[in-house]
mmCIF file of C-alpha atoms in Angstrom:
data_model
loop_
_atom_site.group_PDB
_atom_site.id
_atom_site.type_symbol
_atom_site.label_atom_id
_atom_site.label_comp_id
_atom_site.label_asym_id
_atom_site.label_seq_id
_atom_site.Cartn_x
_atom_site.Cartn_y
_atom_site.Cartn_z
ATOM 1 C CA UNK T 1 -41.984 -50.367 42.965
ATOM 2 C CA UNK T 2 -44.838 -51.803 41.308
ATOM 3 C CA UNK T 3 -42.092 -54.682 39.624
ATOM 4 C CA UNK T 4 -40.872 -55.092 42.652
ATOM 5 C CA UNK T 5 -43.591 -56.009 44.628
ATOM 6 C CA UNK T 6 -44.683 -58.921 41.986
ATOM 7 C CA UNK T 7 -40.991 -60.210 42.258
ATOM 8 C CA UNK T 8 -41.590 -60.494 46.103
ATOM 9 C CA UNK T 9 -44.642 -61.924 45.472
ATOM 10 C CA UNK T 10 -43.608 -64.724 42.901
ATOM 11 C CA UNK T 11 -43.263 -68.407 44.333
ATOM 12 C CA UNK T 12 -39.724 -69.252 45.022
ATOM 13 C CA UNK T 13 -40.295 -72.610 43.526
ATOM 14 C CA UNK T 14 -41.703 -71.203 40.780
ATOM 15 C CA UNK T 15 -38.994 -68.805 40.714
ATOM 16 C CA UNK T 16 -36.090 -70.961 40.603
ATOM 17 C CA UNK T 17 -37.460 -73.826 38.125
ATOM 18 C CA UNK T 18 -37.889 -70.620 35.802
ATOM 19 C CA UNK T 19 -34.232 -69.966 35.823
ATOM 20 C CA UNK T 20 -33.093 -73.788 35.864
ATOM 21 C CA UNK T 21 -35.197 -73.687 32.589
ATOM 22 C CA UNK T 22 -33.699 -70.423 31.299
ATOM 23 C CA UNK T 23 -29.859 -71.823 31.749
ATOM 24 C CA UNK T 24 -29.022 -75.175 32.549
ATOM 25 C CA UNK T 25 -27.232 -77.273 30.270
ATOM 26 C CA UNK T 26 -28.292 -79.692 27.975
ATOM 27 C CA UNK T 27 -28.752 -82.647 29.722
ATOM 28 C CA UNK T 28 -30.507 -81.128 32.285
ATOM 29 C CA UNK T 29 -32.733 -79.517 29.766
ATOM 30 C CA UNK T 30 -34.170 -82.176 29.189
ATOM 31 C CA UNK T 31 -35.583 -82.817 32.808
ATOM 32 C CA UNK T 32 -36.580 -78.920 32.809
ATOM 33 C CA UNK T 33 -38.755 -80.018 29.571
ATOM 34 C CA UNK T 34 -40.861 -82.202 32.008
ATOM 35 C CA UNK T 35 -42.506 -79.592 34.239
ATOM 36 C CA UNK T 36 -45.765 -79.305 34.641
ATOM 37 C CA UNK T 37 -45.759 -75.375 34.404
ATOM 38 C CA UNK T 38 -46.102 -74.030 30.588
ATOM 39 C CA UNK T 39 -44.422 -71.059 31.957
ATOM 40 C CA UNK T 40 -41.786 -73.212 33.037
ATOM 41 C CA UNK T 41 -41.302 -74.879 29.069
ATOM 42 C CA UNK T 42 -42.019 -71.187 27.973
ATOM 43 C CA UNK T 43 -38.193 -70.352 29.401
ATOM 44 C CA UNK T 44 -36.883 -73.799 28.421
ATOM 45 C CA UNK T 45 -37.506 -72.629 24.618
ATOM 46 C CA UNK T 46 -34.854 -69.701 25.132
ATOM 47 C CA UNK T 47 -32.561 -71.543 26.572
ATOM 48 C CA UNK T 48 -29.060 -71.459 24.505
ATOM 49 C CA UNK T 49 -28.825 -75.312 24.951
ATOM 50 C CA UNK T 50 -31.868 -75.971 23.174
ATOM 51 C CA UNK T 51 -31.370 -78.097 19.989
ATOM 52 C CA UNK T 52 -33.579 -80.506 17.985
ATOM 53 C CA UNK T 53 -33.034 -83.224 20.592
ATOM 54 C CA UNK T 54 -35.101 -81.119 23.538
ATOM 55 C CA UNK T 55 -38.185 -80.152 20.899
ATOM 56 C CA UNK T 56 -39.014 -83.270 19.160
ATOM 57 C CA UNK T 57 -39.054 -84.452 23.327
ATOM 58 C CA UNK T 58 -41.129 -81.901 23.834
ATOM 59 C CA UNK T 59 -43.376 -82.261 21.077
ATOM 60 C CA UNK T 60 -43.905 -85.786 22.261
ATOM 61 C CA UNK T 61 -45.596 -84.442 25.289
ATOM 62 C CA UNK T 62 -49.627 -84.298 24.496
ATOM 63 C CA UNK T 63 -50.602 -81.558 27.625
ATOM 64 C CA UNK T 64 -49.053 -78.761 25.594
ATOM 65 C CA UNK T 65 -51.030 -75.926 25.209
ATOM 66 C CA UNK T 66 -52.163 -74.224 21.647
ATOM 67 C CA UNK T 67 -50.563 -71.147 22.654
ATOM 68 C CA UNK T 68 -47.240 -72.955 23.826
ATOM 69 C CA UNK T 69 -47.150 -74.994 20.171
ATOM 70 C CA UNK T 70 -47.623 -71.716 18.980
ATOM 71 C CA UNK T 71 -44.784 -70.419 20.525
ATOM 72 C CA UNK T 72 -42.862 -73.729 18.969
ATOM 73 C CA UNK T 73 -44.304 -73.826 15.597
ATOM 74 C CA UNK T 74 -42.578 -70.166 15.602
ATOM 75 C CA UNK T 75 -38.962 -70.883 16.200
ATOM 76 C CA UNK T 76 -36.357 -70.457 13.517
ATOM 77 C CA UNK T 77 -35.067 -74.484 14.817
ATOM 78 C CA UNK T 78 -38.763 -75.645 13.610
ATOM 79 C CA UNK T 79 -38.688 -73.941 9.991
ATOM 80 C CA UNK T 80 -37.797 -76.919 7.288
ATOM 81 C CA UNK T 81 -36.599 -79.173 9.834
ATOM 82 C CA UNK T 82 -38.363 -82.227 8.862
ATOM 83 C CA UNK T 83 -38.312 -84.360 12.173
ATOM 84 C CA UNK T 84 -40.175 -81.395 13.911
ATOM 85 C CA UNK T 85 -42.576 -80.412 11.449
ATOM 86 C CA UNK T 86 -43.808 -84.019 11.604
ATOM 87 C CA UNK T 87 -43.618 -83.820 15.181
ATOM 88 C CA UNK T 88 -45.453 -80.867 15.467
ATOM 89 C CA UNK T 89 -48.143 -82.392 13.167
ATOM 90 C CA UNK T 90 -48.615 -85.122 15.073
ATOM 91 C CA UNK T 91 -49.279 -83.381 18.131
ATOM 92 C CA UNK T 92 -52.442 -83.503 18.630
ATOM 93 C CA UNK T 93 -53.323 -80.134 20.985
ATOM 94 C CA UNK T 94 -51.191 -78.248 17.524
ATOM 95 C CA UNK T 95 -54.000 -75.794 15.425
ATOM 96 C CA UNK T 96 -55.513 -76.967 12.515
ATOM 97 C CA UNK T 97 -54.140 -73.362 11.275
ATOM 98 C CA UNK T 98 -50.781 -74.611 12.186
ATOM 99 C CA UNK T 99 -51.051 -77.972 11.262
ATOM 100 C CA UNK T 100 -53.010 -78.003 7.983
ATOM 101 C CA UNK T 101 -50.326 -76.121 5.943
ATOM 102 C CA UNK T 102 -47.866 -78.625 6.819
ATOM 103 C CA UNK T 103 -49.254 -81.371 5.854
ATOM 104 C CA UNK T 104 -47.990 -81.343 1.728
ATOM 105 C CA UNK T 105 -44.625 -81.617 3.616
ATOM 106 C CA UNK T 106 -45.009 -84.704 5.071
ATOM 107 C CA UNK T 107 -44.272 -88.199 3.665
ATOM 108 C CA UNK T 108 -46.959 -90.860 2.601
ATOM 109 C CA UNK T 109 -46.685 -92.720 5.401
ATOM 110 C CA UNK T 110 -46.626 -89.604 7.997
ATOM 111 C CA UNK T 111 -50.081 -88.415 6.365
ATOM 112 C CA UNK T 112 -51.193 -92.015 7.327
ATOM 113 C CA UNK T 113 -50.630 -92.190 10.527
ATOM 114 C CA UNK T 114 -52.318 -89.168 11.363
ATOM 115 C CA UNK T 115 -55.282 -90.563 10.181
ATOM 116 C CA UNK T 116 -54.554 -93.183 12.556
ATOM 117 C CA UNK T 117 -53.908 -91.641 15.922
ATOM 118 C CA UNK T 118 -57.087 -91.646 18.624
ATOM 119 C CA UNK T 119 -56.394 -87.907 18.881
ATOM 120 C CA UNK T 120 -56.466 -86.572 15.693
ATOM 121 C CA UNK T 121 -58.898 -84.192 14.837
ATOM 122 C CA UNK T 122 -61.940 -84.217 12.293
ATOM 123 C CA UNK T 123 -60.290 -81.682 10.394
ATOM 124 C CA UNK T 124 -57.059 -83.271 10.605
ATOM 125 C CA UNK T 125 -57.414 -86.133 9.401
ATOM 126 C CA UNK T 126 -60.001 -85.240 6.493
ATOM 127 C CA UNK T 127 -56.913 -83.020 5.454
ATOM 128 C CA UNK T 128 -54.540 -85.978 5.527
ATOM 129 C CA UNK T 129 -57.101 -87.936 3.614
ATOM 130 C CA UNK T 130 -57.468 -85.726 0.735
ATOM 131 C CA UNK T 131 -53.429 -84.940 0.862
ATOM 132 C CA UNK T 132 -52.743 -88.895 0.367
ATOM 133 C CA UNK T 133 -55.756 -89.159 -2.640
ATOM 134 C CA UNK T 134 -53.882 -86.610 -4.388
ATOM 135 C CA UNK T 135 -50.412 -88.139 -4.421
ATOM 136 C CA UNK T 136 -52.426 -91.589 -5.587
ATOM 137 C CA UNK T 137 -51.543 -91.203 -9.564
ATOM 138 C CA UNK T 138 -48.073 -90.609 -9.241
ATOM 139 C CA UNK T 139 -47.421 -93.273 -6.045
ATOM 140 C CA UNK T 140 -45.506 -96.792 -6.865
ATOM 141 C CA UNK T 141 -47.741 -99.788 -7.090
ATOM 142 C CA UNK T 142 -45.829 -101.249 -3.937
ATOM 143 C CA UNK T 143 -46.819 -98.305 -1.720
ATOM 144 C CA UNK T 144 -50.227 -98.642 -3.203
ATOM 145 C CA UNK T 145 -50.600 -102.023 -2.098
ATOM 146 C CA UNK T 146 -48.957 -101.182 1.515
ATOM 147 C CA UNK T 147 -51.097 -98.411 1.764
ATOM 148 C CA UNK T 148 -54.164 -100.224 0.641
ATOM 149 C CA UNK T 149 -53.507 -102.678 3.897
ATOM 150 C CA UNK T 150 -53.460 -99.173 6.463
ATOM 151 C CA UNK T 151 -55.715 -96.568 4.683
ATOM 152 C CA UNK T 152 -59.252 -95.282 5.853
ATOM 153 C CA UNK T 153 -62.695 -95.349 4.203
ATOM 154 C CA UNK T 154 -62.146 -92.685 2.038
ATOM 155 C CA UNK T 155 -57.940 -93.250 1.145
ATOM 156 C CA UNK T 156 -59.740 -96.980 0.625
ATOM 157 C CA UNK T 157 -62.728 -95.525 -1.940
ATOM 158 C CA UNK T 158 -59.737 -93.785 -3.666
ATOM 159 C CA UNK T 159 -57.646 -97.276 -4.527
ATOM 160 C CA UNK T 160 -60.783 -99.038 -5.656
ATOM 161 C CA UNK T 161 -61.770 -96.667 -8.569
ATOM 162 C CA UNK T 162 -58.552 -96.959 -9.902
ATOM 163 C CA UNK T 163 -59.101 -100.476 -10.651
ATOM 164 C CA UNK T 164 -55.998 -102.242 -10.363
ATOM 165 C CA UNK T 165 -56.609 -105.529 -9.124
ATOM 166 C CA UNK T 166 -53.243 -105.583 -7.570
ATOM 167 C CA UNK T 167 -54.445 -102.786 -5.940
ATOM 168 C CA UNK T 168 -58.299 -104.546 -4.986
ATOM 169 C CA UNK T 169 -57.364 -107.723 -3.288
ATOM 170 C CA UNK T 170 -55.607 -106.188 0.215
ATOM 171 C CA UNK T 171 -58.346 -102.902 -0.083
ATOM 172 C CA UNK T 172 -61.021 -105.843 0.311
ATOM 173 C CA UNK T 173 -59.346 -107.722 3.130
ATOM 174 C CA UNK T 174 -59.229 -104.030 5.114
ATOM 175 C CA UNK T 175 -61.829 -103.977 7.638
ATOM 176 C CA UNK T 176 -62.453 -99.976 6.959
ATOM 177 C CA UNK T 177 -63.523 -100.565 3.571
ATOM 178 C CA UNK T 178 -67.188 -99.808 2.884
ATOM 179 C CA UNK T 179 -69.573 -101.821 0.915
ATOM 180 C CA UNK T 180 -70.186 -98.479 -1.090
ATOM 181 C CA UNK T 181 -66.781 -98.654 -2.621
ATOM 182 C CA UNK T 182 -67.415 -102.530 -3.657
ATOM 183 C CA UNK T 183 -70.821 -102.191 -5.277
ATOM 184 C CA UNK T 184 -69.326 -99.279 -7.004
ATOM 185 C CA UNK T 185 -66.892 -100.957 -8.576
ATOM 186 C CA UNK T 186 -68.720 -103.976 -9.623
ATOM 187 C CA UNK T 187 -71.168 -102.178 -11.289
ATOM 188 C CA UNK T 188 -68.838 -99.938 -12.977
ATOM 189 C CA UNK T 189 -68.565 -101.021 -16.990
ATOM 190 C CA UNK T 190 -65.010 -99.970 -16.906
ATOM 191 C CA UNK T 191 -63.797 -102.305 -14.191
ATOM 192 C CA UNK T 192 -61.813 -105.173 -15.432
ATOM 193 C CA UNK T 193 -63.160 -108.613 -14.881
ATOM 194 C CA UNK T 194 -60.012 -109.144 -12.965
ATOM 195 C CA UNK T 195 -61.172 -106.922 -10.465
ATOM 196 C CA UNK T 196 -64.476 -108.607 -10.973
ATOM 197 C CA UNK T 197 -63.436 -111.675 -9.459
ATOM 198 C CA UNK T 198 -61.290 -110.781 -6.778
ATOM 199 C CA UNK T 199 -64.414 -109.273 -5.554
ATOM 200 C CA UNK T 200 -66.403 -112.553 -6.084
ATOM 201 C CA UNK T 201 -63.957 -115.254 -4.534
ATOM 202 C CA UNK T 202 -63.557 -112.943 -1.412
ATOM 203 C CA UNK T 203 -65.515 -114.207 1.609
ATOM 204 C CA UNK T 204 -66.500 -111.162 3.336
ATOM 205 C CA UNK T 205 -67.671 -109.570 0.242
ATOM 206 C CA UNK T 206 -69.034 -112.148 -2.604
ATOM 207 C CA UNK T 207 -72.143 -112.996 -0.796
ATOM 208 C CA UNK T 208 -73.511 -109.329 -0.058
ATOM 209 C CA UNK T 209 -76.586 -109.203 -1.970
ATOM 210 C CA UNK T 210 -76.092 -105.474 -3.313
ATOM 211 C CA UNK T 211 -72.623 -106.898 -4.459
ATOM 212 C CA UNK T 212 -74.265 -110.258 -6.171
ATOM 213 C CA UNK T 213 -76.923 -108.257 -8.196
ATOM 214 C CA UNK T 214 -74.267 -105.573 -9.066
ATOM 215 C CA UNK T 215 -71.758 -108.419 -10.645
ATOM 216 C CA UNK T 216 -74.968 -110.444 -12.536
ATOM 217 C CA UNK T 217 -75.671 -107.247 -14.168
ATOM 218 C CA UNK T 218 -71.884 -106.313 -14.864
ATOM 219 C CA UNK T 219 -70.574 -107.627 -18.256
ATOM 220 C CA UNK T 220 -67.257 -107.843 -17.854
ATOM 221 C CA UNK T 221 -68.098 -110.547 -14.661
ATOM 222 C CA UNK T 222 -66.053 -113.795 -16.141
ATOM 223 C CA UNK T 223 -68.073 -116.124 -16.969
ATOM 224 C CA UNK T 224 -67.246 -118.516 -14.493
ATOM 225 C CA UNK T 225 -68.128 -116.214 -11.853
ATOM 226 C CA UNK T 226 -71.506 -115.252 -14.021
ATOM 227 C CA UNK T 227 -72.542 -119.030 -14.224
ATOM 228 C CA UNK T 228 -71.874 -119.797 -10.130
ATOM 229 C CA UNK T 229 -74.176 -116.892 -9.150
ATOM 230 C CA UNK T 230 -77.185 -117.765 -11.275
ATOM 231 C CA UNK T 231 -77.008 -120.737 -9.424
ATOM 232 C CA UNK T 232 -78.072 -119.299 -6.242
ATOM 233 C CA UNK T 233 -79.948 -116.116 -7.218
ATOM 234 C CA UNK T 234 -83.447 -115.788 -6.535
ATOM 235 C CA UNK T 235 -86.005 -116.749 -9.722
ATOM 236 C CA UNK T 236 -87.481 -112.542 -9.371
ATOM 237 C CA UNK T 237 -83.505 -111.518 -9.965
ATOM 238 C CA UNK T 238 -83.162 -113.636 -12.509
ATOM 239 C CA UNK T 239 -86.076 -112.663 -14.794
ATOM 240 C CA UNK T 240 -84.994 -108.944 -14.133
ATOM 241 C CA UNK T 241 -81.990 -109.508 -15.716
ATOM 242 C CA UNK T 242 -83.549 -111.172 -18.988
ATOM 243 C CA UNK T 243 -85.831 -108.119 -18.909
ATOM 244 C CA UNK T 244 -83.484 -105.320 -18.625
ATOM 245 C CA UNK T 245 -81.535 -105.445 -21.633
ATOM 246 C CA UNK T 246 -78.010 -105.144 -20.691
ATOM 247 C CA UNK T 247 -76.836 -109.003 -20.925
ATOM 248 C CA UNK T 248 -75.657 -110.429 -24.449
ATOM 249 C CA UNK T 249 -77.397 -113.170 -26.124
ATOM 250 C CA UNK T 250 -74.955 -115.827 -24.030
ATOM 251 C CA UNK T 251 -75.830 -114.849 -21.069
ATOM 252 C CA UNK T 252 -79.198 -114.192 -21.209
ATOM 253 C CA UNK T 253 -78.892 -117.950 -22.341
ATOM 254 C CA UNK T 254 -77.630 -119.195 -19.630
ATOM 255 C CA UNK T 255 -80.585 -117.781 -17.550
ATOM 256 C CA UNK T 256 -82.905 -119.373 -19.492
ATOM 257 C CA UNK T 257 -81.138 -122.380 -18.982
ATOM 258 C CA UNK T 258 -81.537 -121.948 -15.518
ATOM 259 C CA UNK T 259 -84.706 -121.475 -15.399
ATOM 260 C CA UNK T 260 -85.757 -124.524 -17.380
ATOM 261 C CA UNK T 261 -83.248 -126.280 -14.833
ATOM 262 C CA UNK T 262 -85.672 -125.003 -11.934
ATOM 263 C CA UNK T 263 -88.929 -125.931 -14.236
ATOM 264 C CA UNK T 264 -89.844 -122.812 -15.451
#
């Protein structure tokens, strides 16, 4: 009686939009996928029709309830299908307790743009961060470079203490990149003076002042580079360096040079 008296009770719109849901075919699945109601999508997922078509549509949809990607994120059709565990990733209303185990299953370039979409959570995209810096040693130098155009701060950090000047020159030209990650690597005695200089003829980064003292006091700096920024430093920098120790007898030459050029 109780049952029955719910049945009465339940909206005839409501009613009949479950049903359409629960066995149309598959074109008109995909219309049923649109409603508003998660109730509604709740019957559309055990619908016979259903294939991979319908759920990567309806992963694309970003008012889905946690409990209704839940219910997704549990279907046998979801399990190592590649298309919809990147789909369901990229949703961003899926779990972290969902999402974060999938994310050594995605490609490169699908960790990347998660870090890249408005809705992606803190958690999210930290994951996808640290997923990408640990496929760094064993990625091609190409993807390197593409990825050193598109990555974040911390992807960004990552490519410069490798080294690789091939690697340096797009990292510096992406407007993400922090002047932490620069000075570190100038003042670093293992950088190459390749690296050196790509930092020193780059515009946005050569005339930093944390950045100029880092490459005076750097000996690999080339030469070249050494000689043009004694030029311009100021006369307290450049008796600092003659006093700390760390230049060779050439350089600290070329100082002194400089400063008898000035008249001291």
């Amino acid at each position: 009686m109780e049952s029955n008296a719910k049945s009465s009770h339940l909206d005839p719109d409501l009613s009949r939009r479950l049903h359409h849901a629960l066995t149309c075919g598959k074109e008109e699945l995909f219309e049923a996928l649109l409603d508003t109601s998660m109730d509604v999508l709740r019957a559309a997922l055990r619908n016979p029709a259903l294939d991979d078509n319908h759920l990567l549509a309806l992963l694309g949809r970003r008012d889905l309830t946690e409990e209704l990607l839940k219910t997704i994120a549990g279907l046998d059709a979801v399990a190592g299908n590649h298309r919809l565990t990147v789909a369901l990733v990229h949703n961003p209303g899926t779990p972290a307790t969902i999402a974060l185990p999938l994310l050594p299953h995605l490609y490169l370039f699908e960790l990347v743009t998660i870090t890249e979409f408005p809705g992606t959570t803190p958690d999210q995209r930290l994951a996808a961060e640290r997923a990408i810096i640990q496929r760094l040693p064993t990625t091609p130098l190409g993807t390197r470079i593409t990825l050193a155009r598109r990555a974040t701060a911390p992807v960004l950090d990552a490519l410069m203490k490798e080294g690789d000047a091939r690697v340096v020159e797009p990292c510096l030209a992406n407007p993400r990149l922090k002047e932490a990650s620069v000075f570190q690597l100038v003042s670093s005695s293992r950088t190459l003076s390749e690296s050196i200089a790509a930092v020193a003829r780059h515009q946005r980064w050569a005339n930093r002042p944390n950045v100029k003292k880092a490459l005076l006091r750097n000996t690999n700096t080339p030469c070249s580079v050494f000689k043009s920024l004694i030029s311009g430093a100021q006369l307290m920098d450049l008796r600092n360096l003659i006093a700390s120790g760390r230049l060779t007898g050439d350089r600290k030459s070329l100082i002194q040079e400089e400063l008898r050029h000035r008249g001291f």
